[in-house]
Structures are given as structure tokens and as C-alpha cells.
CSV table of C-alpha atoms in Angstrom, one decimal:
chain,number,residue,atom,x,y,z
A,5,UNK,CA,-2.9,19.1,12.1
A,6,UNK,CA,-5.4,16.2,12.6
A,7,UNK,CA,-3.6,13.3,13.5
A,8,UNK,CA,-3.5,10.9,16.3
A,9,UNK,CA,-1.0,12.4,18.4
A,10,UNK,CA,-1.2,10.3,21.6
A,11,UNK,CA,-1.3,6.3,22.1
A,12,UNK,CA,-4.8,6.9,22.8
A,13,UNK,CA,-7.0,8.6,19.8
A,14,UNK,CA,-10.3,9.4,21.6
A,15,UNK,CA,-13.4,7.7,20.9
A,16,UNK,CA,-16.2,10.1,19.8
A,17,UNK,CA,-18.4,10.8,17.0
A,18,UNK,CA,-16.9,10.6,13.3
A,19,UNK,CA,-15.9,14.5,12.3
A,20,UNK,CA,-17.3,15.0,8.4
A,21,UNK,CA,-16.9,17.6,6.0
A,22,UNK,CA,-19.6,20.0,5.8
A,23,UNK,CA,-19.2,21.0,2.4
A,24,UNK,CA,-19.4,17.7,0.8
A,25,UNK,CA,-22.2,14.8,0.2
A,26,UNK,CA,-22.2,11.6,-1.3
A,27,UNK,CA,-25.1,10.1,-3.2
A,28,UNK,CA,-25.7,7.3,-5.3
A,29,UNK,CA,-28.7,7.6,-7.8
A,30,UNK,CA,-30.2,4.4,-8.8
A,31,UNK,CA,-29.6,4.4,-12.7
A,32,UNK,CA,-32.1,1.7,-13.2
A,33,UNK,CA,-34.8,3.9,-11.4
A,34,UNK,CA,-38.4,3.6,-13.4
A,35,UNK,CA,-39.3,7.1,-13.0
A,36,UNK,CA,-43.0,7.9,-13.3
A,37,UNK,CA,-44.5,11.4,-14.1
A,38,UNK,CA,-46.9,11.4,-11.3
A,39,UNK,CA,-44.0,10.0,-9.4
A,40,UNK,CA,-42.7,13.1,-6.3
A,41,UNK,CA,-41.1,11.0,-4.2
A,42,UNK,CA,-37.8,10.9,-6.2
A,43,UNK,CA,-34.2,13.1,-6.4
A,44,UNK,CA,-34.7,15.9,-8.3
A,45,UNK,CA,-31.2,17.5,-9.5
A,46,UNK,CA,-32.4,20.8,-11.1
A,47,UNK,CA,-34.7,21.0,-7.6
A,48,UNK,CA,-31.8,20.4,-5.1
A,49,UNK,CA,-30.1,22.9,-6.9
A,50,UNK,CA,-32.3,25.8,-7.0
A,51,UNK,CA,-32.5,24.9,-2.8
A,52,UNK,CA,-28.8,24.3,-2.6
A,53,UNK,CA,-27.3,27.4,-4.2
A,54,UNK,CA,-23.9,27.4,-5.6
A,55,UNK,CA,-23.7,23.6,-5.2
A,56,UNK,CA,-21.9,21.2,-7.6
A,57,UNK,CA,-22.3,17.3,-8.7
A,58,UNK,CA,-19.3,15.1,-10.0
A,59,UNK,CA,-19.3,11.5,-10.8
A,60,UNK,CA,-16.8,9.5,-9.3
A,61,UNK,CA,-16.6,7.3,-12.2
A,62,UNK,CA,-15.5,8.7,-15.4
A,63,UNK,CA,-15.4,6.5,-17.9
A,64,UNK,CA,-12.6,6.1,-20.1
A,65,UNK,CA,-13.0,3.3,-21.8
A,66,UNK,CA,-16.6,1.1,-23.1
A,67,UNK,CA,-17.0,-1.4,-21.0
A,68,UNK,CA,-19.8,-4.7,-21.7
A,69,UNK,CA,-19.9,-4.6,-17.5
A,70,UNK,CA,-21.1,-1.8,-15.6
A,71,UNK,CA,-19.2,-0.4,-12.8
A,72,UNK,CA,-19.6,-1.0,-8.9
A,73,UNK,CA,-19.2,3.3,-9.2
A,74,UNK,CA,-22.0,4.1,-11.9
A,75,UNK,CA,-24.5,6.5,-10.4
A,76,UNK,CA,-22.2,7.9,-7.1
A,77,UNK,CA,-21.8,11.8,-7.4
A,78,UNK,CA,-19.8,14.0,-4.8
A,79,UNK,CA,-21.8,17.2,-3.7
A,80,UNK,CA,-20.0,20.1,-2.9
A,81,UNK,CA,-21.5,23.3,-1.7
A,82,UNK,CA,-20.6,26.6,-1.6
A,83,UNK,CA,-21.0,27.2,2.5
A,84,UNK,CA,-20.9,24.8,5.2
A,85,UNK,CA,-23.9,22.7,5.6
A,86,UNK,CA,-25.8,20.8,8.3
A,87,UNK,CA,-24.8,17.2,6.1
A,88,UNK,CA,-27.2,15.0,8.5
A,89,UNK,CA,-29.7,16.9,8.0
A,90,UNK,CA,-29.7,16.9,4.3
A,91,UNK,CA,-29.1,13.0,4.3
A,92,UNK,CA,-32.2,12.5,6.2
A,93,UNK,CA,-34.1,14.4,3.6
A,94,UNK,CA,-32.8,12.6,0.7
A,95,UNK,CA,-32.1,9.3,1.8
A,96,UNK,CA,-35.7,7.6,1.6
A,97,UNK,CA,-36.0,9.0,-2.1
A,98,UNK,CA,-37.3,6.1,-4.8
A,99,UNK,CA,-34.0,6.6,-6.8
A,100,UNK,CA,-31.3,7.6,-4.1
A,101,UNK,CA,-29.4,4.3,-3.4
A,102,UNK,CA,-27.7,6.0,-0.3
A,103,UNK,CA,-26.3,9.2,0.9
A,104,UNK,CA,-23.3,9.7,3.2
A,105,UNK,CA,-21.2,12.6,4.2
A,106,UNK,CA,-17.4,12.8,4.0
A,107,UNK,CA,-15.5,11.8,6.8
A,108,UNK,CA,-12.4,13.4,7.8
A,109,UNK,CA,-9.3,10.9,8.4
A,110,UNK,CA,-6.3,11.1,10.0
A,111,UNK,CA,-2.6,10.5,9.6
A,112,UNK,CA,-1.0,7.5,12.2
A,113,UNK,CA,1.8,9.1,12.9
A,114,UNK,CA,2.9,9.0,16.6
A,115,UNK,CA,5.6,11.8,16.7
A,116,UNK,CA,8.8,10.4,18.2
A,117,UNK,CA,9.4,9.8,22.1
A,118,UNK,CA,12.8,11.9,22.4
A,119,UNK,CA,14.2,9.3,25.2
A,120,UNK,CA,13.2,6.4,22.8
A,121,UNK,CA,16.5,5.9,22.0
A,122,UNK,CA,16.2,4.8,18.7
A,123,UNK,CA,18.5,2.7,16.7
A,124,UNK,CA,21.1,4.6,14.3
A,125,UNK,CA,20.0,3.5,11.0
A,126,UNK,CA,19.3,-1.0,12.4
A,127,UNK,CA,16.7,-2.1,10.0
A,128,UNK,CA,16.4,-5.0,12.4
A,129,UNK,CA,12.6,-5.6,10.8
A,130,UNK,CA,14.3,-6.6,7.4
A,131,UNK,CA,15.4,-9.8,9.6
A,132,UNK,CA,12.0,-10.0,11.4
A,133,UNK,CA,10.1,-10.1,8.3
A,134,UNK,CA,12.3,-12.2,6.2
A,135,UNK,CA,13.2,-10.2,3.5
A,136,UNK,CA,16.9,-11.0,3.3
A,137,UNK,CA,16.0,-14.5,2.2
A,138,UNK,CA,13.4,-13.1,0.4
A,139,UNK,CA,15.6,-11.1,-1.9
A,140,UNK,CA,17.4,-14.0,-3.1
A,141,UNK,CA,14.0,-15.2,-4.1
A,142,UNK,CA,12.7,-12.3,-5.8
A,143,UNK,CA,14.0,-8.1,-6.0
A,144,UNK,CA,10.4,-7.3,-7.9
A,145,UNK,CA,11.5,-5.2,-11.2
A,146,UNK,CA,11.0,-1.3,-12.0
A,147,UNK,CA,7.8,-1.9,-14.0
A,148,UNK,CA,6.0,-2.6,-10.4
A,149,UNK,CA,4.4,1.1,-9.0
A,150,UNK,CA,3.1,1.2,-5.4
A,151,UNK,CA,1.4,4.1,-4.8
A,152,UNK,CA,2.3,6.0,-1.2
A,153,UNK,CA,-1.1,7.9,-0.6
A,154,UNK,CA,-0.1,10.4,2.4
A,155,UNK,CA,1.4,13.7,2.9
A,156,UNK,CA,3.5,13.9,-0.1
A,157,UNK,CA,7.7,13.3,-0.3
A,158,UNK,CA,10.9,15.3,-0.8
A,159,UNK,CA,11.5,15.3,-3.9
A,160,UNK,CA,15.5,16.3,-3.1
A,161,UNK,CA,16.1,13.1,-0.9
A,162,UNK,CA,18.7,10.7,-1.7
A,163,UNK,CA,16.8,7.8,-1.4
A,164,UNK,CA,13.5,8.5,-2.8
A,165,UNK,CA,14.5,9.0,-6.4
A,166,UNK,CA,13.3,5.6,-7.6
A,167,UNK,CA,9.9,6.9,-8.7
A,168,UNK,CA,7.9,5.6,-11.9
A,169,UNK,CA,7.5,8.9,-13.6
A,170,UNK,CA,4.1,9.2,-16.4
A,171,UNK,CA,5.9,9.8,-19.2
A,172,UNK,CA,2.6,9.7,-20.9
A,173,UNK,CA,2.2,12.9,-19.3
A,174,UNK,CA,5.3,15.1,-19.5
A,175,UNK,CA,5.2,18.7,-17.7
A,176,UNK,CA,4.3,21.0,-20.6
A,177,UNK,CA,0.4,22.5,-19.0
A,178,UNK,CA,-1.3,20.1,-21.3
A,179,UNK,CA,-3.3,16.9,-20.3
A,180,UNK,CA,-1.3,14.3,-22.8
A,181,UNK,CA,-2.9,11.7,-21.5
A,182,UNK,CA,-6.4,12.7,-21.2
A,183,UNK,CA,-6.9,11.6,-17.5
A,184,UNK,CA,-8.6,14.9,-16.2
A,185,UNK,CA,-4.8,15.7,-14.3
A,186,UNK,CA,-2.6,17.7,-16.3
A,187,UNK,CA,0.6,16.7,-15.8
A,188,UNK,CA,0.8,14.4,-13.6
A,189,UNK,CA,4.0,13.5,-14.5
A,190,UNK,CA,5.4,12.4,-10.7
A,191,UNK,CA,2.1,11.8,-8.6
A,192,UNK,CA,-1.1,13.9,-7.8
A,193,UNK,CA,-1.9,16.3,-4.9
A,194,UNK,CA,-5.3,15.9,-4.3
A,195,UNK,CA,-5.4,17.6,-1.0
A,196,UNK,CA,-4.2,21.1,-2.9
A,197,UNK,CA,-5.4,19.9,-6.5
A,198,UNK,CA,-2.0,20.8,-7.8
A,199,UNK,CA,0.8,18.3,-9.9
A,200,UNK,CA,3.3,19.0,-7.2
A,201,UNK,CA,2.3,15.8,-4.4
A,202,UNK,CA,5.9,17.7,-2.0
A,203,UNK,CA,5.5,17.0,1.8
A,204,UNK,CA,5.4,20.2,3.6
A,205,UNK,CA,6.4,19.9,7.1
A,206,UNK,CA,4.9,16.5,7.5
A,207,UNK,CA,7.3,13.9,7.1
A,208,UNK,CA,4.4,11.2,7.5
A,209,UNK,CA,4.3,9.8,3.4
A,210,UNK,CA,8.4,10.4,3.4
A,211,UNK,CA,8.8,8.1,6.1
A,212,UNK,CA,6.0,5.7,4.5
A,213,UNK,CA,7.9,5.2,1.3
A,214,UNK,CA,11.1,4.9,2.6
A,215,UNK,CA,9.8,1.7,4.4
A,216,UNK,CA,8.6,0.0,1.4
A,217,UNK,CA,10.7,1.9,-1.6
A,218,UNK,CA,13.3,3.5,-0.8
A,219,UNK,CA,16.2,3.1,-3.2
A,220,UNK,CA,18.0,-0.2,-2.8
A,221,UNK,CA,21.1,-1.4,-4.2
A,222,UNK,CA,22.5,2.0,-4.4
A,223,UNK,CA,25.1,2.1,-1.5
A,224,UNK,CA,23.2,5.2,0.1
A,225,UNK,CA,21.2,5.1,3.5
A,226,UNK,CA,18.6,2.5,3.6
A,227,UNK,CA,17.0,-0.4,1.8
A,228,UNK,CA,13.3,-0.3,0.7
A,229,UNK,CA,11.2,-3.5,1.3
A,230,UNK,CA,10.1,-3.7,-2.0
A,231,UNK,CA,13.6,-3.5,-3.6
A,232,UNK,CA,13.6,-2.6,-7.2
A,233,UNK,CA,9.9,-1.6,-7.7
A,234,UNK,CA,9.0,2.1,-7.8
A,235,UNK,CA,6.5,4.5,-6.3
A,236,UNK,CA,4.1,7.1,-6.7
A,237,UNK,CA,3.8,9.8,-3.9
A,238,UNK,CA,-0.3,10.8,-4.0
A,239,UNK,CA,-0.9,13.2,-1.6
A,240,UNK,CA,-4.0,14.1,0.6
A,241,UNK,CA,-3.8,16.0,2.9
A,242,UNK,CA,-3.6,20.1,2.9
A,243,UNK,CA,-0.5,21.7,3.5
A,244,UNK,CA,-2.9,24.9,4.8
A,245,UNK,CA,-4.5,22.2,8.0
A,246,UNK,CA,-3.2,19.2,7.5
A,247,UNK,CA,-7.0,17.9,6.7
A,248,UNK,CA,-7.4,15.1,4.5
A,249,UNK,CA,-8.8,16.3,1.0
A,250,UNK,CA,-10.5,13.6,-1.7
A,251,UNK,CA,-8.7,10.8,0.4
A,252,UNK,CA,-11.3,8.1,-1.4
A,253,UNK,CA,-10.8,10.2,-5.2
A,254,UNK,CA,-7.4,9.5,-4.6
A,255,UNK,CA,-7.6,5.8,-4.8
A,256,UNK,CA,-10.1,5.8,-7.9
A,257,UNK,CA,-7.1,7.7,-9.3
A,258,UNK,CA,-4.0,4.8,-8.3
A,259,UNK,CA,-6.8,2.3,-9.6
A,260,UNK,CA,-6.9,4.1,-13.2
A,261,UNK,CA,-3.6,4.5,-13.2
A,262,UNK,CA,-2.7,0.8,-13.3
A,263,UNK,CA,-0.9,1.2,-10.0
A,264,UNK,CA,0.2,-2.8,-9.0
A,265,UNK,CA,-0.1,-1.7,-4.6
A,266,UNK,CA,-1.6,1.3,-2.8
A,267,UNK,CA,-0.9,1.9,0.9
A,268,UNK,CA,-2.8,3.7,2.8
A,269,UNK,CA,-1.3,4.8,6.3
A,270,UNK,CA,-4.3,7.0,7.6
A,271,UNK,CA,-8.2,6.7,8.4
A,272,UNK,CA,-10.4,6.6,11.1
A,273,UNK,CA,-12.6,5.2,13.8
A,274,UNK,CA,-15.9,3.8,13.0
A,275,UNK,CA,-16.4,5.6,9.7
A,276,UNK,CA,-17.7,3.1,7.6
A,277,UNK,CA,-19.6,4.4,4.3
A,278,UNK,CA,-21.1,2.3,1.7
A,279,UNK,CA,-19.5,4.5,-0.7
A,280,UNK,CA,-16.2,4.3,0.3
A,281,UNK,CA,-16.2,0.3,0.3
A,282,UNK,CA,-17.5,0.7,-3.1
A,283,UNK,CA,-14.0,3.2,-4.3
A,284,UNK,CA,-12.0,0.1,-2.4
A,285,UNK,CA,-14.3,-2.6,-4.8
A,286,UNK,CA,-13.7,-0.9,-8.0
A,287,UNK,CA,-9.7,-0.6,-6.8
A,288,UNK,CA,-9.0,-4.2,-5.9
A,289,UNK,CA,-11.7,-6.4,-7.9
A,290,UNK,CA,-12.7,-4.2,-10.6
A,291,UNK,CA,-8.6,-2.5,-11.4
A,292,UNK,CA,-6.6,-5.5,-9.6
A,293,UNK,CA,-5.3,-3.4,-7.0
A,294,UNK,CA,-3.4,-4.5,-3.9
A,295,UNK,CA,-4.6,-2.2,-1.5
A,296,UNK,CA,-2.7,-2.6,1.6
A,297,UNK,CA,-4.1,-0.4,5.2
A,298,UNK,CA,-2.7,0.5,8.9
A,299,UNK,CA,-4.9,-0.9,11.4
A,300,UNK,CA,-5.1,1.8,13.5
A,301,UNK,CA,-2.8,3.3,17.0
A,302,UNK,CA,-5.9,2.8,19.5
A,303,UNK,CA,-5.6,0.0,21.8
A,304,UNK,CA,-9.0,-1.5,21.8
A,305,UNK,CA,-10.7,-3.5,19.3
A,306,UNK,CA,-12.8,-1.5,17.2
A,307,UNK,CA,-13.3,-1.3,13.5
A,308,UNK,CA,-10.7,1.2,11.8
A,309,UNK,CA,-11.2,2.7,8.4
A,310,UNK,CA,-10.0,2.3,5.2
A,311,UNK,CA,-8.1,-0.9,6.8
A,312,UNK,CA,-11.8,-2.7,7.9
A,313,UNK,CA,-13.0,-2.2,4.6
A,314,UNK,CA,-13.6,-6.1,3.0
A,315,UNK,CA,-10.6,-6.5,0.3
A,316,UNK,CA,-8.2,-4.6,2.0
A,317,UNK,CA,-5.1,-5.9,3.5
A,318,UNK,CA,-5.1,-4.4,7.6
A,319,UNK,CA,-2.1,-4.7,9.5
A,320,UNK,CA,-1.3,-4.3,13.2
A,321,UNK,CA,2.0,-3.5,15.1
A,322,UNK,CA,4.4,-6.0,16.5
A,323,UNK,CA,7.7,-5.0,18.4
A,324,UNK,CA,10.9,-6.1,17.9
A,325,UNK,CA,10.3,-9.7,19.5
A,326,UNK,CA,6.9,-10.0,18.0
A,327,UNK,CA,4.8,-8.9,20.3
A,328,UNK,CA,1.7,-7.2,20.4
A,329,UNK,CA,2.5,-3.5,20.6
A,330,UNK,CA,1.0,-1.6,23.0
A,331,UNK,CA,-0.7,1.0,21.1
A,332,UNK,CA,-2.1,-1.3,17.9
A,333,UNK,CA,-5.3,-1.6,17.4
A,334,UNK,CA,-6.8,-5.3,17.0
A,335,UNK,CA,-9.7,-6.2,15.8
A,336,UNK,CA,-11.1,-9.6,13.5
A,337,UNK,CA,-10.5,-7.5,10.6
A,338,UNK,CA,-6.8,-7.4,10.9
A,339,UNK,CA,-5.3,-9.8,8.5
A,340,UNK,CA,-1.5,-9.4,9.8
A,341,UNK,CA,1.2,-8.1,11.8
A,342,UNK,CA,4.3,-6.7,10.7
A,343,UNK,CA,7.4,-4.5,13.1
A,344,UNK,CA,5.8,-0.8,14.1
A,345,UNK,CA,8.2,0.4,16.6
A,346,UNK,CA,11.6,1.7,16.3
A,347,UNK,CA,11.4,1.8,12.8
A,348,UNK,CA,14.1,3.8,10.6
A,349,UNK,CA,13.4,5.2,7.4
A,350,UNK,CA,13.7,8.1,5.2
A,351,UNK,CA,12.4,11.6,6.6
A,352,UNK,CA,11.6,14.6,4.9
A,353,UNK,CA,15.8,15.8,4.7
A,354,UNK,CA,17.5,13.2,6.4
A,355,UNK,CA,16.6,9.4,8.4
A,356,UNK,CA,15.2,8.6,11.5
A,357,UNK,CA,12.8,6.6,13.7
A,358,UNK,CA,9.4,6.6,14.4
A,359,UNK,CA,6.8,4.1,15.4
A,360,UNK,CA,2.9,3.4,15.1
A,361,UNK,CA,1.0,0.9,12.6
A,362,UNK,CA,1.4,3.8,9.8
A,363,UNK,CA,4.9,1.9,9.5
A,364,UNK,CA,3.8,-1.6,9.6
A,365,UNK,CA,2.0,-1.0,7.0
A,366,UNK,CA,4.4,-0.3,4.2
A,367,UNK,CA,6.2,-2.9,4.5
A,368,UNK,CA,3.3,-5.1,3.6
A,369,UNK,CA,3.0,-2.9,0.4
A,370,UNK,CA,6.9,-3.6,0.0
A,371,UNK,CA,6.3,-7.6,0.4
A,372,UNK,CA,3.6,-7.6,-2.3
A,373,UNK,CA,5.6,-5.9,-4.9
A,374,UNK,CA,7.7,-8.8,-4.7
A,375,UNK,CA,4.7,-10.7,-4.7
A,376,UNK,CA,3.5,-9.0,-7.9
A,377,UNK,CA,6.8,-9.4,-9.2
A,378,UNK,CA,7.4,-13.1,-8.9
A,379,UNK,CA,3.5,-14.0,-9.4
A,380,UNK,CA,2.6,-12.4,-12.8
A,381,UNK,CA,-0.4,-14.0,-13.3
A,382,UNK,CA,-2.3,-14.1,-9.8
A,383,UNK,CA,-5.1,-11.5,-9.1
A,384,UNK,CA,-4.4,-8.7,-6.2
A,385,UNK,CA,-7.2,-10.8,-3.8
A,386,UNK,CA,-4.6,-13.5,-4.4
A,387,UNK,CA,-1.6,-11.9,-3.6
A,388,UNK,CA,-3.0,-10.5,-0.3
A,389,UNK,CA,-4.4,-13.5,0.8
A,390,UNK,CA,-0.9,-15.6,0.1
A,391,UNK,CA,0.7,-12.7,2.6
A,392,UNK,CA,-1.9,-13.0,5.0
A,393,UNK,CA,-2.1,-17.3,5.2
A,394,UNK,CA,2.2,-17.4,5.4
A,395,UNK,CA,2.7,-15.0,8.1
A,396,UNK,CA,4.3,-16.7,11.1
A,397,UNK,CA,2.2,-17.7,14.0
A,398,UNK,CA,3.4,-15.5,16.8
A,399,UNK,CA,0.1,-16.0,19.3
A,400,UNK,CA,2.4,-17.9,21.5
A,401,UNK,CA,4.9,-14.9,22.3
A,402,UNK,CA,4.4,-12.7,25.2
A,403,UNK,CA,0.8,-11.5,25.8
A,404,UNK,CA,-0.4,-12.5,22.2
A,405,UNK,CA,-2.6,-15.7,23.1
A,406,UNK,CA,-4.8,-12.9,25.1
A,407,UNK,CA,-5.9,-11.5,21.5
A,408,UNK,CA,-6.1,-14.9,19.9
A,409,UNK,CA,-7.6,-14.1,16.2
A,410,UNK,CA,-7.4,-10.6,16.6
A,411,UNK,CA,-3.9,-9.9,15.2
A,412,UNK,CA,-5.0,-11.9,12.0
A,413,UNK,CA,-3.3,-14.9,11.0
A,414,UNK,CA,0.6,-13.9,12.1
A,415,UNK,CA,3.7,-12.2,11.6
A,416,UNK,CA,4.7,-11.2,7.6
A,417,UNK,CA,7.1,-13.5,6.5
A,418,UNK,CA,8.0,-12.4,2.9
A,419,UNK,CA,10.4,-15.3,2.2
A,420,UNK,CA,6.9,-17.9,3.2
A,421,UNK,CA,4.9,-15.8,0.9
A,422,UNK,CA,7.2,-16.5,-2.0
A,423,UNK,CA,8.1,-19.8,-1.5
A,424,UNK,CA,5.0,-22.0,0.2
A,425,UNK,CA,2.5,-23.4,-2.4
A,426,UNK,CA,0.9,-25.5,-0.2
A,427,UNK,CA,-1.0,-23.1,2.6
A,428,UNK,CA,-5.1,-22.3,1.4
A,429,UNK,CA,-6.6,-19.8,2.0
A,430,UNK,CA,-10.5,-19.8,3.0
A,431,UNK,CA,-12.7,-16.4,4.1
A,432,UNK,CA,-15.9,-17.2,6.1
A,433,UNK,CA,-18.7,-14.8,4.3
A,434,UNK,CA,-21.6,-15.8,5.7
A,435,UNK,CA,-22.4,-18.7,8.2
A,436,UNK,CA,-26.0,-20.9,8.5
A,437,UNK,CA,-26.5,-23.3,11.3
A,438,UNK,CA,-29.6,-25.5,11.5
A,439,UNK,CA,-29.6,-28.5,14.3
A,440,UNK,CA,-33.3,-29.8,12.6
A,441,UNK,CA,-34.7,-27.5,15.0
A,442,UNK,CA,-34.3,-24.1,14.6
A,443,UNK,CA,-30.7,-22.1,14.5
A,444,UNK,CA,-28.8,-23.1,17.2
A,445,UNK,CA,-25.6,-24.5,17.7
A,446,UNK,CA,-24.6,-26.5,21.1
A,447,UNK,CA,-21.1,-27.7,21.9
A,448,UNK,CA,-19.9,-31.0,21.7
């Protein structure tokens, strides 16, 4: 298993897949016969034996606008390959917009401390986060789907039965729907390319989706943050290794599927690929996803992927009192905070506690299927920035002025988020000083 084990995850070079490459081909490329210096596909092939192309963008539908995904194929080969090497051979090509490998990511789980002396069943981050006098505000409605990408559930627990089922797509072998996923009728496993998205031993994505949709209302074990909506369990990662398997493919698939939130509890250090931020483009601008993203368990400030992608919502760890906690990763890329330790869900038979940003997370997911819920109309860059601007201000508790701007703007409040119509929200993108000069800047 691959997973950040320890409140430390080790800083070292990105681990990749070697039998996978990312390219996108420039589809406005004027090709010229005399022209060599170009991607050849029949060429690579004959060198690349046993290799296959697929485009990450199927098209379903005509479209007058073309899509962010047009031209990016996934490579696989047959054997293990020296991926670098083969990128610096391509990459300079006239048509080749860019070529990355795949990197691997990792689950956030920390595994539980046993003298941590966890609370029997205390929600106490429902308080925290305001979501008591959020509910009386808005309980979202069944026809809101947040998509758990992760390990998979258990499908036998008591309160993870509130899924949203495709009934476009009933369990009979045949693709009803014509998505390229036959019957996906409860989810996708696209770690073991099956319909069957069950948690293994992992209890990671059962613990996940307890947080933010667990069954509520229904007099049985805990409540879910997001209160009447449903979920989708996707799952990605192998029950052989516990490797992460079309982690990216899978969100392309929540977009499609008109999912309202994804979370994403997992990633990586310093993996940025051009490609990736692309899959997270289409999701939230091109599909109107809310794609909420753990900020990572290493205590440093470093970039941590999916959640430092632009257009995702990251989220960092508080305790119980608001602090900092001491394994969250900060960075100016985290958005919020929201509780990570000592937090009870669902597991894969039973309940229990656990701790680590992977469970911060989800509750953000839960708070903006409220949002989505109670604001119809408003786009998913609007929803995540209305959580981000109403969180509390918590840089004056304990240690938290030592991070200033690094935990993001505060706290999740949910109740704030549904009620204040009067904070703005404003995103620096790029920044030009001239003095008369030349580009400097002097204080005072």
C-alpha cells in the first residue's frame, strides 16, 4: 500500500507509472510534407510495440466550443518503459503541445494512534463548522450527487445506503447509457476497471463518505455533513497494491456524469502536470463541478496535488480548538481549514476515528451540497469561493498568526456560507507594478 503512513511523507522525486504517457497533439498543427520534425503515430508505434492511444475526451455530444481536452491521448505500453526518456524525445515535436508521465498518488490516511483515545461516536466538528445552524438553513435534497473518489465503500453498511444509483444504467451486461461503462449502475472502479467500486481492506473512501454523506435523519449512527444529498463511491486505487489507477480518468468520468461535488482525499508532492490541470478545467469550468481536495499530511509548505491545482478547493487541518494541526500541510494555495483530528465516521463494518486532512476534506464536499442545494443558480467557481471568503478567521488562535495566509482565508463555517450576501470574493491572477521607472515597488 502507497500511502502516507507517518506525519512525515518524505520529500523525494515524484514516483510515475512506467507504462503510461501523456501527450497532447496540437490539432491546429499545419503539417507540411517536407515537414520531419513532427509526431508521427504509425512511426511511434512501429518503435513502441504493443503500445495503445486513447483520447481523454470522448465526445458525446456536438459542441459550437472546443474542449480544454481535445488532442490529449493516454499511451500505454505493453512493458515498463524509461517515460523521461521518451518525453525528451517527443516533447520538442512541431505538433506535440506537451508530454508528461503519470504520477502515482497516494491515499492521506494516517492509520489511527491506538492511545489516541478517541471520542465514542462526538461529532464535535458538526459544532465547529456550524452545521447545526446550518441545517435549519438548508438539508440540500436527494437530487444533489457528490462523488467520493477513493478506495471504494461497503456496500453492506448501515449508513452508506443513501447513494444516487444510474438508473439509466441498470445491471443487465449492457451499456444503456452509452457512456463507454457498462453498468455503472452504483459507481465505477477505475483502479480494477470493473462496476463493483467495494473497498477491500482499506477503509480510506468508507471513512471519506461517511464525513460528508452518511445517512442522516435516520436514527442510526452518524450524521453526514451534507444531509440529504447522495453519493457516488468511484474508486481508484487497486485492491492487488493499493496503487492509484486512472486517478485523473476518474474525474473526466464524475464531470460527465453531471456529478454537483467531487472530493478528492489523495495526491501527491510536487506533481504538477499540465495535463492534469487541464482534467480539473474541463471538471469545474467546462462541467460545473465543485471539486473539493485534501491539502496534504506534510508539515511544510509545499505545493500538494490535485488540491494546488487552480479551481480546486484545498483544505488544511484544524484541531478541535482551531488550531493549526500538527501534521497539515500549508501552503498559499490552501483556500480553508476545516476539523482533521479525532474525527468519527463510518468504517468499512462499523465507526471509528481517524485523523489527517483526508477528513477535512469531506466535510467541505458536505458544506457545498448544501451550497448547491440552496444556490440553484450559482456556478461551481461560485460556490467554492462563497465557502472559502465565510470561513471564520482563526489566525489569532494558538500558533496560527505564524502561518498568516497560509491556511487560506479561515475556518469553514457552513451556516456563514449560507447566509452572508455581503463578503466578495477577489483572486489575484497576475500582478504589474511600474513606479515610472522600471518594476519596482518600495514601501511606504
Amino acid at each position: 500500500m502507497l500511502c502516507e503512513m507517518g506525519l512525515y511523507a518524505q520529500k523525494q522525486e515524484p514516483a510515475y507509472d512506467p507504462h503510461y504517457l501523456i501527450i497532447k497533439v496540437d490539432q491546429n498543427y499545419s503539417l507540411r510534407t517536407s515537414d520531419q520534425n513532427v509526431f508521427d503515430l504509425n512511426k511511434f508505434k512501429k518503435e513502441h510495440q504493443g503500445s495503445s492511444f486513447s483520447p481523454l475526451f470522448k465526445q458525446q455530444q456536438k459542441s459550437s466550443q472546443p474542449s480544454v481536452l481535445e488532442g490529449i491521448f493516454k499511451i500505454e505500453f505493453k512493458d515498463p518503459q524509461d517515460i523521461k526518456a521518451i518525453i525528451r524525445s517527443v516533447e520538442n515535436l512541431g505538433n506535440i503541445i506537451y508530454a508528461e508521465p503519470v504520477y502515482l498518488d497516494y491515499q492521506l490516511q494516517i492509520p489511527n494512534d491506538p492511545s489516541a483515545n478517541p471520542s465514542s461516536g462526538n461529532q464535535y466538528y458538526l459544532t465547529n463548522i456550524n452545521a447545526y445552524n446550518a441545517w435549519d438553513v438548508s438539508t440540500s435534497d436527494t437530487t444533489i450527487t457528490v462523488g467520493i473518489i477513493d478506495t471504494g465503500y461497503n456496500p453492506d453498511h448501515e449508513d452508506l445506503q443513501n447513494i444516487q444509483y444510474n438508473y439509466a444504467d441498470p445491471i443487465n451486461g449492457i451499456d444503456d447509457d452509452g457512456n463507454g461503462y457498462i453498468d455503472d449502475f452504483m459507481g465505477w472502479d477505475f483502479a480494477d476497471s470493473d462496476n463493483e467500486p467495494i473497498a477491500d481492506q482499506d477503509d480510506h473512501g468508507s471513512h471519506v463518505a461517511g464525513i460528508s454523506s452518511a445517512e442522516t435523519g435516520n436514527a442510526i449512527g452518524i450524521a453526514g455533513v451534507g444531509f440529504n444529498a447522495r453519493y457516488v463511491p468511484v474508486k481508484i486505487f487497486q485492491s492487488s497494491n493499493g496503487f492509484s489507477n486512472n486517478a485523473y480518468e476518474s474525474i473526466i468520468y464524475a464531470a460527465d456524469q453531471g456529478y454537483d461535488v467531487i472530493n478528492l482525499s489523495w495526491g501527491s508532492i510536487n506533481t504538477f502536470l499540465q495535463h492534469r490541470q487541464d482534467i480539473i478545467n474541463y471538471a469545474a469550468l467546462e462541467k460545473d463541478v465543485v471539486i473539493v481536495a485534501a491539502a496534504g499530511n506534510t508539515p511544510d509548505n509545499l505545493n500538494f496535488y490535485p488540491a494546488s491545482y487552480d479551481n480546486v478547493l484545498s483544505v488544511a487541518a484544524s484541531d478541535q480548538t482551531d488550531n493549526k494541526t500538527s501534521f497539515s500541510t500549508y501552503s498559499y494555495h490552501v483556500d480553508l481549514m476545516a476539523p482533521g483530528i479525532d474525527i468519527y465516521s463510518t468504517k468499512n463494518g462499523s465507526y471509528g476515528t481517524d485523523f489527517g486532512t483526508s477528513f477535512a476534506s469531506p466535510m467541505v464536499a458536505g458544506a457545498a451540497a448544501l451550497l448547491r442545494s440552496h444556490f440553484p443558480d450559482w456556478s461551481a467557481i461560485q460556490i467554492m469561493e462563497q465557502l472559502r471568503v465565510t470561513s471564520d478567521n482563526v489566525y489569532d488562535v494558538g500558533d496560527n498568526s505564524n502561518y498568516d495566509s497560509l491556511l487560506g482565508k479561515g475556518r469553514l463555517n457552513i451556516h456563514s456560507a449560507l447566509t452572508d450576501s455581503t463578503s466578495k470574493s477577489v483572486r489575484l491572477s497576475s500582478l504589474d507594478i511600474n513606479n515610472g521607472v522600471g518594476s519596482y515597488a518600495y514601501f511606504g
